[in-house]
Short mmCIF file of C-alpha atoms and ligand atoms in Angstrom, two decimals:
data_model
loop_
_atom_site.label_atom_id
_atom_site.label_comp_id
_atom_site.label_asym_id
_atom_site.label_seq_id
_atom_site.Cartn_x
_atom_site.Cartn_y
_atom_site.Cartn_z
CA MET J 1 34.32 55.79 -161.69
CA ARG J 2 37.12 58.83 -161.89
CA LEU J 3 39.97 57.62 -160.08
CA LEU J 4 40.34 60.32 -157.39
CA LEU J 5 36.51 59.62 -156.29
CA THR J 6 37.23 55.87 -156.19
CA LEU J 7 40.27 56.39 -153.87
CA VAL J 8 38.15 59.08 -151.83
CA LEU J 9 35.35 56.39 -151.40
CA ALA J 10 37.90 53.78 -150.53
CA LEU J 11 38.53 55.35 -147.17
CA GLY J 12 35.63 54.34 -144.78
CA LEU J 13 35.11 57.96 -143.86
CA ILE J 14 31.63 59.50 -143.43
CA PRO J 15 31.62 62.44 -144.42
CA ALA J 16 33.76 61.15 -147.27
CA PRO J 17 36.45 63.72 -147.54
CA VAL J 18 37.36 66.36 -150.25
CA GLU J 19 40.36 64.47 -151.41
CA TYR J 20 42.64 61.40 -151.01
CA SER J 21 45.68 60.83 -152.43
CA PRO J 22 47.97 57.74 -151.91
CA GLU J 23 51.09 60.30 -152.45
CA LYS J 24 52.69 62.78 -150.09
CA SER J 25 51.46 66.31 -151.12
CA HIS J 26 54.07 68.58 -152.19
CA VAL J 27 51.83 71.74 -151.95
CA CYS J 28 52.26 73.89 -148.92
CA PHE J 29 48.84 73.72 -146.72
CA LYS J 30 48.67 77.45 -146.36
CA LYS J 31 48.67 77.61 -150.23
CA ALA J 32 46.01 74.44 -150.71
CA VAL J 33 43.57 76.54 -148.51
CA ALA J 34 44.08 80.09 -150.28
CA SER J 35 41.18 80.25 -152.34
CA LEU J 36 38.59 78.54 -150.19
CA GLU J 37 35.92 80.90 -148.40
CA PRO J 38 37.25 82.02 -144.89
CA TRP J 39 34.51 79.79 -143.28
CA GLN J 40 35.68 76.70 -145.29
CA ARG J 41 39.77 77.48 -143.75
CA GLN J 42 38.23 77.73 -140.59
CA GLU J 43 37.52 74.01 -140.56
CA ALA J 44 40.31 72.73 -143.17
CA TYR J 45 42.86 70.32 -142.38
CA ARG J 46 45.32 68.03 -143.87
CA ILE J 47 46.54 64.75 -142.64
CA SER J 48 49.80 63.06 -143.97
CA PHE J 49 50.21 59.47 -143.17
CA THR J 50 53.52 58.11 -143.22
CA LYS J 51 54.96 54.75 -141.65
CA GLY J 52 52.24 54.51 -139.27
CA ARG J 53 52.24 58.18 -138.30
CA ALA J 54 49.34 61.09 -139.03
CA LYS J 55 50.73 64.44 -139.12
CA ILE J 56 47.68 67.10 -138.98
CA GLU J 57 48.01 70.44 -140.57
CA ALA J 58 45.19 73.44 -139.96
CA LEU J 59 44.94 77.10 -139.25
CA THR J 60 42.62 76.71 -136.18
CA PRO J 61 41.87 74.50 -133.56
CA GLU J 62 38.62 73.81 -134.79
CA GLY J 63 40.60 72.57 -138.14
CA ARG J 64 42.60 70.32 -135.61
CA PHE J 65 39.57 68.90 -133.94
CA ARG J 66 37.73 67.86 -137.22
CA ALA J 67 41.15 66.30 -138.60
CA GLY J 68 40.86 64.54 -135.07
CA LYS J 69 37.34 63.22 -135.56
CA THR J 70 38.50 61.63 -139.05
CA LEU J 71 41.52 60.00 -137.55
CA GLU J 72 38.88 58.92 -134.49
CA GLN J 73 36.84 57.26 -137.43
CA LEU J 74 39.72 55.59 -139.13
CA LYS J 75 40.81 54.09 -136.08
CA ALA J 76 37.46 52.78 -135.12
CA LEU J 77 36.82 51.20 -138.62
CA GLY J 78 40.65 49.72 -138.26
CA GLU J 79 41.83 51.73 -141.35
CA LEU J 80 45.33 53.06 -141.52
CA PRO J 81 45.76 54.70 -145.07
CA THR J 82 49.04 55.77 -146.62
CA GLY J 83 49.22 59.24 -148.30
CA THR J 84 47.01 62.41 -147.90
CA ILE J 85 43.62 63.51 -146.57
CA PHE J 86 42.72 67.04 -147.47
CA ASP J 87 39.48 67.90 -146.53
CA TYR J 88 37.09 70.97 -145.91
CA PRO J 89 33.25 71.71 -145.63
CA ARG J 90 30.94 72.09 -148.45
CA LEU J 91 28.33 74.31 -146.27
CA ARG J 92 28.98 76.30 -143.19
CA TYR J 93 25.80 74.95 -141.46
CA ARG J 94 25.15 71.66 -140.59
CA GLY J 95 22.67 71.06 -138.11
CA LEU J 96 20.03 68.43 -136.52
CA MET J 97 17.29 69.77 -134.47
CA ILE J 98 15.79 67.74 -131.38
CA ASP J 99 12.11 68.28 -130.21
CA GLU J 100 12.41 68.38 -126.35
CA SER J 101 8.85 69.48 -125.97
CA ARG J 102 6.97 66.64 -127.02
CA SER J 103 9.41 63.89 -125.11
CA PHE J 104 11.84 65.26 -122.97
CA LYS J 105 15.21 63.14 -123.14
CA GLY J 106 17.54 64.97 -120.84
CA LEU J 107 21.04 66.13 -120.53
CA ASP J 108 22.92 62.91 -120.89
CA PHE J 109 20.83 61.78 -124.11
CA LEU J 110 21.61 65.45 -125.59
CA LYS J 111 25.64 65.12 -124.91
CA LYS J 112 25.54 61.88 -126.32
CA GLN J 113 24.16 63.05 -129.70
CA ILE J 114 26.53 65.89 -129.69
CA ASP J 115 29.37 63.16 -129.57
CA ALA J 116 27.81 61.57 -132.42
CA MET J 117 27.29 64.72 -134.27
CA ALA J 118 31.03 65.67 -133.62
CA LEU J 119 32.11 62.47 -135.13
CA LEU J 120 30.15 63.22 -138.29
CA LYS J 121 31.50 66.58 -138.35
CA LEU J 122 27.71 68.43 -137.57
CA ASN J 123 28.31 71.88 -136.05
CA VAL J 124 24.91 72.88 -135.11
CA LEU J 125 22.25 71.72 -132.67
CA HIS J 126 18.80 73.15 -132.50
CA LEU J 127 16.85 72.89 -129.74
CA HIS J 128 13.16 73.10 -129.81
CA LEU J 129 12.69 73.98 -125.90
CA ASP J 130 9.01 74.68 -126.11
CA ASP J 131 5.70 73.83 -127.73
CA SER J 132 2.23 73.11 -126.47
CA ALA J 133 3.23 69.91 -124.80
CA GLY J 134 5.35 71.31 -122.32
CA TRP J 135 8.05 74.12 -121.53
CA ARG J 136 11.40 72.89 -120.87
CA ILE J 137 13.66 75.60 -120.05
CA GLU J 138 14.10 77.21 -116.36
CA SER J 139 12.90 80.99 -116.27
CA GLU J 140 13.51 83.41 -113.56
CA ALA J 141 11.41 85.90 -114.70
CA TYR J 142 8.32 83.54 -115.32
CA PRO J 143 8.86 80.46 -113.17
CA PHE J 144 5.12 79.40 -113.81
CA LEU J 145 6.39 78.22 -117.58
CA THR J 146 8.46 75.03 -116.21
CA GLY J 147 6.03 75.26 -112.64
CA LYS J 148 2.83 74.72 -114.43
CA THR J 149 4.00 72.91 -117.87
CA ALA J 150 6.96 71.00 -117.75
CA PHE J 151 4.76 68.38 -116.44
CA ARG J 152 2.06 66.69 -117.93
CA LYS J 153 -1.00 63.80 -117.62
CA GLY J 154 0.53 60.94 -120.20
CA ARG J 155 3.64 59.53 -120.75
CA THR J 156 3.33 60.08 -124.74
CA TYR J 157 2.06 63.04 -126.84
CA HIS J 158 -0.74 61.29 -127.99
CA GLU J 159 -2.21 59.91 -124.47
CA TRP J 160 -1.39 63.29 -123.16
CA GLU J 161 -3.99 64.71 -126.35
CA ALA J 162 -6.38 61.96 -125.54
CA GLY J 163 -6.72 63.01 -122.03
CA LYS J 164 -7.45 66.88 -123.24
CA TYR J 165 -3.92 68.35 -122.49
CA GLN J 166 -3.62 68.14 -118.88
CA PHE J 167 -0.73 69.73 -116.98
CA THR J 168 0.55 68.43 -113.45
CA THR J 169 3.47 69.24 -111.16
CA ALA J 170 6.95 67.45 -110.45
CA ASP J 171 5.55 65.80 -107.44
CA ASP J 172 2.80 64.10 -109.37
CA PRO J 173 3.90 60.36 -109.17
CA GLU J 174 1.63 59.74 -112.37
CA GLY J 175 3.36 63.09 -113.88
CA TYR J 176 5.55 62.68 -116.94
CA GLY J 177 8.10 65.49 -118.17
CA GLY J 178 10.95 67.52 -116.95
CA TYR J 179 13.37 70.81 -118.14
CA TYR J 180 16.42 72.10 -117.96
CA THR J 181 17.84 74.29 -115.70
CA ARG J 182 20.45 77.36 -116.54
CA GLU J 183 23.10 75.05 -115.22
CA GLU J 184 22.38 72.12 -117.55
CA LEU J 185 22.11 74.40 -120.49
CA LYS J 186 25.46 76.23 -119.83
CA GLU J 187 26.86 72.78 -119.54
CA LEU J 188 25.37 71.65 -122.44
CA VAL J 189 26.79 74.68 -124.41
CA ALA J 190 29.91 74.44 -123.34
CA TYR J 191 30.01 70.68 -123.92
CA ALA J 192 28.72 71.41 -127.45
CA ALA J 193 31.34 74.21 -127.54
CA GLU J 194 34.59 71.82 -126.65
CA ARG J 195 33.25 70.18 -129.96
CA TYR J 196 32.91 72.92 -131.93
CA ILE J 197 29.22 72.64 -132.10
CA THR J 198 26.60 75.61 -131.70
CA VAL J 199 23.54 75.13 -129.77
CA ILE J 200 20.65 77.07 -131.22
CA PRO J 201 17.62 77.47 -128.73
CA GLU J 202 14.22 77.91 -130.20
CA ILE J 203 11.59 79.93 -128.42
CA GLU J 204 8.33 79.30 -130.33
CA MET J 205 5.98 81.82 -130.91
CA PRO J 206 3.07 82.82 -131.73
CA GLY J 207 1.65 79.32 -132.47
CA HIS J 208 2.46 75.97 -130.89
CA SER J 209 2.28 78.04 -127.68
CA MET J 210 -1.00 76.29 -125.52
CA GLU J 211 1.31 75.95 -122.63
CA VAL J 212 2.44 79.70 -122.21
CA GLY J 213 -1.26 80.89 -121.83
CA TYR J 214 -2.01 77.98 -119.30
CA ALA J 215 0.92 79.14 -117.18
CA TYR J 216 0.52 83.04 -117.79
CA PRO J 217 -3.44 83.46 -119.05
CA GLU J 218 -2.34 87.26 -119.45
CA VAL J 219 -0.75 86.49 -123.18
CA LEU J 220 -4.35 84.98 -124.34
CA CYS J 221 -6.79 86.73 -126.52
CA VAL J 222 -9.81 88.50 -124.60
CA LEU J 223 -13.13 88.14 -126.24
CA PRO J 224 -15.32 91.24 -126.48
CA ASP J 225 -17.21 90.28 -123.33
CA GLY J 226 -13.86 90.33 -121.56
CA ARG J 227 -13.40 86.38 -121.20
CA LEU J 228 -10.26 85.19 -121.66
CA HIS J 229 -9.54 82.63 -125.03
CA THR J 230 -8.46 79.91 -122.67
CA GLY J 231 -7.17 76.77 -124.30
CA ALA J 232 -5.62 78.94 -127.65
CA TRP J 233 -2.78 77.41 -129.63
CA ASP J 234 -1.61 81.11 -130.28
CA LEU J 235 -0.60 83.79 -128.31
CA CYS J 236 -2.22 87.58 -128.26
CA PRO J 237 -0.02 89.39 -130.69
CA GLY J 238 -2.19 92.43 -129.88
CA ASN J 239 -1.26 92.47 -125.81
CA GLU J 240 1.62 93.70 -124.35
CA ALA J 241 1.95 91.53 -121.65
CA THR J 242 2.98 89.01 -124.68
CA TYR J 243 5.69 91.04 -125.87
CA LYS J 244 6.92 91.42 -121.99
CA LEU J 245 6.95 88.01 -121.50
CA LEU J 246 8.76 87.09 -124.64
CA GLU J 247 11.66 89.61 -124.42
CA ALA J 248 12.25 88.60 -120.75
CA VAL J 249 12.44 85.11 -121.85
CA LEU J 250 14.90 85.62 -124.94
CA THR J 251 16.99 87.93 -122.41
CA GLU J 252 17.32 84.86 -120.50
CA VAL J 253 17.72 82.58 -123.31
CA MET J 254 20.46 85.15 -125.03
CA ASP J 255 22.61 84.99 -121.63
CA ILE J 256 22.45 81.39 -121.66
CA PHE J 257 23.31 80.75 -125.06
CA PRO J 258 26.09 82.53 -127.03
CA SER J 259 24.66 81.35 -130.63
CA PRO J 260 24.71 84.20 -132.91
CA PHE J 261 21.44 82.84 -134.31
CA ILE J 262 18.31 82.65 -131.85
CA HIS J 263 15.14 80.73 -133.52
CA ILE J 264 11.81 81.91 -132.92
CA GLY J 265 9.28 79.55 -134.64
CA GLY J 266 7.10 81.10 -136.09
CA ASP J 267 5.51 78.08 -137.92
CA GLU J 268 1.50 76.99 -137.91
CA ALA J 269 -0.09 79.78 -136.10
CA THR J 270 -3.75 79.13 -137.03
CA MET J 271 -4.54 83.00 -135.80
CA LYS J 272 -8.00 81.85 -135.18
CA THR J 273 -8.82 83.68 -131.69
CA TRP J 274 -6.98 87.04 -133.10
CA SER J 275 -10.01 88.31 -135.18
CA GLN J 276 -12.44 88.27 -131.87
CA CYS J 277 -9.81 89.57 -129.83
CA VAL J 278 -10.13 93.08 -128.37
CA ASN J 279 -6.32 93.88 -127.77
CA CYS J 280 -5.77 92.21 -131.65
CA ARG J 281 -8.48 94.70 -133.12
CA SER J 282 -7.10 97.67 -131.32
CA ARG J 283 -3.47 96.92 -132.53
CA MET J 284 -4.78 96.13 -136.10
CA GLU J 285 -6.46 99.37 -136.09
CA GLU J 286 -3.69 101.43 -134.84
CA GLU J 287 -1.32 99.81 -137.48
CA GLY J 288 -3.66 100.37 -140.32
CA TYR J 289 -4.14 96.20 -140.96
CA THR J 290 -6.91 94.77 -142.80
CA ASP J 291 -5.83 91.00 -142.23
CA VAL J 292 -5.07 89.02 -139.05
CA LYS J 293 -2.04 87.66 -140.75
CA GLN J 294 -0.37 91.42 -140.72
CA LEU J 295 -0.27 90.33 -136.55
CA GLN J 296 1.95 87.50 -137.30
CA GLY J 297 4.51 90.07 -139.36
CA TYR J 298 3.99 92.68 -136.30
CA LEU J 299 5.00 90.09 -133.80
CA VAL J 300 8.19 88.59 -135.73
CA ARG J 301 9.12 92.07 -136.93
CA ARG J 302 8.88 93.69 -133.32
CA ILE J 303 10.83 90.39 -131.54
CA GLU J 304 13.32 90.52 -134.72
CA ALA J 305 14.37 93.93 -133.54
CA PHE J 306 14.71 93.32 -130.06
CA VAL J 307 17.05 90.63 -130.67
CA ARG J 308 18.93 92.31 -133.09
CA SER J 309 19.35 94.96 -130.84
CA HIS J 310 21.37 92.16 -128.32
CA GLY J 311 23.43 91.56 -131.25
CA ARG J 312 21.96 88.45 -132.73
CA ARG J 313 19.97 87.22 -135.71
CA ILE J 314 16.60 85.36 -135.71
CA ILE J 315 15.77 82.25 -137.77
CA GLY J 316 12.20 81.44 -138.58
CA TRP J 317 10.49 78.80 -140.30
CA ASP J 318 9.56 79.26 -143.67
CA GLU J 319 6.15 81.07 -142.77
CA ILE J 320 8.12 84.09 -142.12
CA LEU J 321 8.29 84.58 -145.67
CA GLU J 322 4.30 85.62 -145.79
CA THR J 323 4.29 88.40 -143.71
CA GLY J 324 7.37 90.51 -144.96
CA VAL J 325 11.04 88.99 -143.61
CA PRO J 326 12.96 91.54 -141.47
CA GLU J 327 15.97 92.53 -142.71
CA GLY J 328 18.58 90.17 -141.21
CA ALA J 329 16.51 87.11 -140.59
CA VAL J 330 16.98 83.75 -141.72
CA VAL J 331 14.32 81.51 -143.32
CA GLN J 332 14.24 78.10 -142.72
CA SER J 333 12.45 76.03 -145.53
CA TRP J 334 10.44 72.84 -143.78
CA ARG J 335 7.35 72.77 -146.07
CA GLY J 336 9.18 70.97 -148.72
CA VAL J 337 11.91 73.18 -150.54
CA GLU J 338 9.69 75.88 -151.80
CA GLY J 339 10.77 78.06 -148.93
CA GLY J 340 14.03 77.84 -149.67
CA ARG J 341 13.69 78.91 -153.16
CA LYS J 342 11.62 81.56 -152.12
CA ALA J 343 14.27 83.08 -149.60
CA SER J 344 16.76 82.69 -152.46
CA GLU J 345 15.05 84.45 -154.84
CA GLY J 346 14.08 87.62 -152.15
CA GLY J 347 17.91 87.40 -151.10
CA TYR J 348 17.68 85.97 -147.55
CA ASP J 349 19.73 83.61 -145.75
CA TYR J 350 18.37 79.99 -145.73
CA ILE J 351 18.78 76.59 -144.01
CA MET J 352 17.34 73.85 -145.65
CA SER J 353 15.35 71.21 -143.59
CA PRO J 354 12.40 69.97 -146.25
CA ASN J 355 10.25 67.54 -144.67
CA SER J 356 10.30 65.65 -148.00
CA HIS J 357 13.83 64.63 -147.28
CA CYS J 358 15.25 65.65 -143.90
CA TYR J 359 12.21 65.05 -141.25
CA TYR J 360 13.48 61.93 -139.34
CA ASN J 361 10.43 61.56 -137.45
CA TYR J 362 9.18 59.99 -140.99
CA TYR J 363 9.40 56.76 -141.70
CA GLN J 364 12.74 55.14 -142.91
CA ASP J 365 11.45 51.78 -144.10
CA LEU J 366 7.72 50.18 -144.93
CA ILE J 367 5.00 51.22 -142.46
CA ARG J 368 4.01 47.29 -141.44
CA LYS J 369 7.93 46.89 -140.33
CA GLU J 370 8.40 49.99 -138.39
CA PRO J 371 7.22 51.60 -135.19
CA LYS J 372 4.48 54.12 -135.83
CA ALA J 373 5.98 57.28 -137.58
CA VAL J 374 4.85 60.35 -140.02
CA GLY J 375 4.50 61.04 -143.27
CA GLU J 376 6.31 59.53 -146.54
CA LEU J 377 9.06 57.32 -146.65
CA VAL J 378 12.50 58.96 -146.16
CA SER J 379 14.67 56.28 -146.61
CA LEU J 380 18.29 56.05 -146.46
CA ARG J 381 18.66 56.45 -150.17
CA PHE J 382 15.83 58.89 -150.51
CA THR J 383 17.66 61.25 -147.94
CA TYR J 384 21.17 60.73 -148.92
CA GLY J 385 19.85 61.68 -152.85
CA TYR J 386 18.96 65.08 -151.55
CA GLU J 387 20.56 68.02 -153.14
CA PRO J 388 19.85 71.39 -151.15
CA LEU J 389 20.94 73.81 -153.95
CA GLY J 390 17.90 73.49 -156.26
CA GLU J 391 18.41 74.72 -159.94
CA GLY J 392 18.58 78.59 -159.89
CA MET J 393 19.06 78.73 -156.15
CA ASP J 394 21.81 81.09 -154.62
CA PRO J 395 24.70 79.15 -152.95
CA GLU J 396 25.99 82.80 -151.13
CA HIS J 397 22.76 82.62 -149.16
CA LEU J 398 22.48 78.96 -148.70
CA LEU J 399 23.57 78.44 -145.12
CA GLY J 400 23.02 74.97 -144.90
CA VAL J 401 21.33 71.83 -144.39
CA GLN J 402 19.54 70.37 -141.09
CA ALA J 403 17.84 67.19 -140.06
CA ASN J 404 14.74 67.55 -137.72
CA LEU J 405 13.56 64.97 -135.29
CA TRP J 406 9.85 65.94 -134.21
CA THR J 407 9.01 64.01 -131.38
CA GLU J 408 5.20 63.57 -130.79
CA LEU J 409 5.35 59.45 -131.91
CA ILE J 410 9.16 58.82 -130.20
CA PRO J 411 8.62 58.80 -126.70
CA THR J 412 11.73 57.59 -125.59
CA PRO J 413 15.95 58.45 -126.14
CA GLU J 414 16.33 55.06 -127.48
CA HIS J 415 13.69 55.49 -129.96
CA ALA J 416 15.03 58.86 -131.15
CA GLU J 417 18.44 57.26 -131.95
CA TYR J 418 16.76 54.59 -134.00
CA MET J 419 15.19 57.21 -135.93
CA LEU J 420 18.63 58.95 -136.14
CA TYR J 421 21.01 56.84 -137.32
CA PRO J 422 21.96 55.82 -139.91
CA ARG J 423 20.09 58.65 -141.75
CA LEU J 424 22.11 61.21 -139.92
CA PHE J 425 24.89 59.90 -141.78
CA ALA J 426 23.54 60.98 -145.23
CA LEU J 427 22.80 64.41 -143.99
CA ALA J 428 26.19 64.59 -142.74
CA GLU J 429 27.59 63.73 -146.16
CA THR J 430 25.32 66.33 -148.07
CA ALA J 431 26.52 69.00 -145.60
CA TRP J 432 30.03 68.25 -145.79
CA THR J 433 31.14 66.58 -148.73
CA PRO J 434 31.18 68.05 -152.39
CA ALA J 435 28.18 66.99 -154.18
CA ALA J 436 30.79 65.53 -156.84
CA ASN J 437 31.89 62.84 -154.33
CA LYS J 438 28.66 61.71 -153.23
CA GLU J 439 27.61 58.12 -154.77
CA TYR J 440 25.43 55.99 -152.95
CA LYS J 441 26.41 52.55 -153.56
CA GLY J 442 29.86 52.94 -151.86
CA PHE J 443 27.78 55.44 -149.04
CA ARG J 444 26.04 52.40 -147.71
CA LYS J 445 28.87 50.16 -147.47
CA ARG J 446 30.67 52.83 -145.53
CA ALA J 447 27.18 53.65 -143.44
CA ARG J 448 26.89 49.97 -142.79
CA ARG J 449 30.45 49.53 -141.17
CA LEU J 450 29.96 53.25 -139.15
CA LEU J 451 26.73 51.81 -137.71
CA ASP J 452 28.54 49.19 -136.12
CA VAL J 453 30.64 51.46 -134.68
CA PHE J 454 27.84 53.12 -133.48
CA ARG J 455 26.12 50.24 -131.80
CA GLU J 456 29.38 49.42 -130.04
CA ARG J 457 29.42 52.47 -128.70
CA GLY J 458 25.80 52.02 -127.49
CA TYR J 459 23.92 53.57 -129.64
CA ASN J 460 20.43 52.18 -130.81
CA THR J 461 20.08 51.96 -134.45
CA PHE J 462 18.00 51.23 -137.50
CA ASP J 463 18.81 47.77 -138.51
CA MET J 464 20.24 48.11 -142.10
CA ASP J 465 20.10 44.48 -142.94
CA THR J 466 16.32 44.51 -142.80
CA GLU J 467 15.86 47.21 -145.02
CA SER J 468 13.52 46.52 -147.55
CA GLU J 469 13.62 46.01 -151.06
CA LEU J 470 11.24 49.21 -151.91
CA ALA J 471 13.20 51.33 -149.02
CA LEU J 472 16.66 50.07 -151.15
CA SER J 473 14.98 51.14 -154.36
CA GLY J 474 15.05 55.01 -153.21
CA PHE J 475 11.35 55.51 -153.96
CA GLN J 476 9.51 58.30 -151.38
CA ARG J 477 5.79 58.10 -151.85
CA PHE J 478 3.80 55.15 -150.03
CA GLU J 479 1.52 55.05 -152.99
CA GLN J 480 4.30 54.56 -155.25
CA LEU J 481 5.60 51.70 -153.17
CA GLU J 482 2.37 50.00 -153.61
CA GLN J 483 2.27 50.28 -157.22
CA TYR J 484 5.78 49.03 -157.17
CA LYS J 485 5.07 46.48 -155.07
CA ALA J 486 1.68 45.22 -157.63
CA ASN J 487 4.02 45.54 -160.49
CA GLU J 488 6.83 43.03 -159.06
CA THR J 489 4.00 40.42 -158.24
CA ALA J 490 2.46 41.02 -161.43
CA HIS J 491 5.77 39.95 -163.07
C1 LIG K 501 7.27 72.34 -138.05
O1 LIG K 501 7.65 71.04 -138.48
N1 LIG K 501 6.37 72.59 -138.03
C2 LIG K 501 8.45 73.18 -138.40
ZN1 LIG K 502 -5.14 89.08 -129.21
#
C-alpha cells in the first residue's frame, strides 16, 4: 500500500480525509486550495496538530464546521494525531432520503439523523413527505391532505394494505400516523442549516398519490359517464384542479424550505386511468398527443416551469428521462445506474442513488437472520464498493450520491437506524473521500470502531460482529449466495 494512503487510513476517521501527513505543512492554506473547484474550497479545511493543540484553517464557516466534526470524531475515538490533515469533498451533493409517508418517525428522530449526517460530512436530507400511505406536511390551502390522510388504520404499511387502505382521523385511538406542522419543519430546516445540511422536500406526483385523490377528489380522473375514478394511484394530469393543488402546495413548501432544489417525484405512474378520462383525453387532443405517456411529460414540464419561476430547480426520479427532461431539471437515478448514464449522455445534472447499491431498505445480510426487507443483498462491503462515476460518465454533471430509506417494511425509528448504520458510513466515504483513498479492509475496521461511538450515542445499529461470511464476501445476488453456499458445502 502507498505510504500516504496507509497514513490516511491509519486515522480512524470516516469519511477518510484526502491527506494526512505526520509533518507540519509549509504551504499556505490559500495556496493549497487554489486549484480546487469553488464548491470544494467552500468545505475545505486543514488541521495542524502540535503539542496536543489543534489549529483549524478554512475559508468559510462551513469549512470550519467540517473540521470541527473531524475533531469531534477523533476525540470520540480517543485519537490525537500529530501532523496535518488536509481535506475537502469529492462530491458536492452527499445525501440521505428518508420516507416519512409509509412510517412516520417525527422531529426528534430526524434531528438525531441530522446529527449523524453532520458527523459523517453528509450535506443533504431528502424528505419523502407524501405517498399513498399518508400526507405528512401541513397545508393551509389544502387542510384535508393531513386532515383526512395523515392517520390510517394499520400500524404497519402492510396492515394498512391488508385492510384495503383505510384512512382515519387523529382522534381515532386505533389510528396510526402523524404529520409535520409548518413550525416543526422550519425548526428542522434551521437545525439542519446550523449543521450545513440542506433539507430537500419531495412532493410526489403524479403517481404514488392515492391519498391526494382521497382528500380532494377533484384531482381524480373522470370516466365518460361522469363518475370519478376513486382509489386511483395517479393524479389526473388533464385536469386544472390538479395543477391548482400542486402549485398551492409547492408555494407553501418553497416558503418553508429554502433549498435550491425541490423534488417532484415522477416515479412509477401507472397511467391506467388516463386513457379513459374525459379531461385527460381533451388535454391530449389540445396538445396533439398520441400516447398517454406524453401527459406525464406535460405535467413535469408545467411543474418545472412553475418551480423555476420561483428561482428553484426540480429533481425528478429517472422516469423523467422518458418524457423529455425540462431544461434545468436534475435526474435522480434509482432503477440501477442506467438513469444516471442516460442523464450524463443527455448533458443533464444527475444524482446517483441506484437501488442496486444505495437502497438501505434492502437486506444487509442473510434473509434468514435479518428482519424482513426488500431486494437483493446490499451488504456493507457491496455498498462500499460502489463507484458513482461509471465509465464514460460525465463528472461535471454528477452532483453526487444518495442513500434511500423506503419504510414500507421499517415501522419504527429503531428499525430505521438499524438499516442505516453502518451502511451510511460507506455512503459518506464514497461521497467525500477520493476514490483512490478507498480501501475496504481498513474501512471495515474503522466502521467497527465508529459503530461503537454511535451505540454510545444511543443509535440502534446493525451488529457487524454477526455479519455472515457471505455478506463479508461482497456478493450481491441471493441466488449467487445460494450457489456460493452450495460450493462451500461441496468442498
Ligand atoms: C423509487 O424507489 N420508486 C424512486
Ligand atoms: Zn384524467
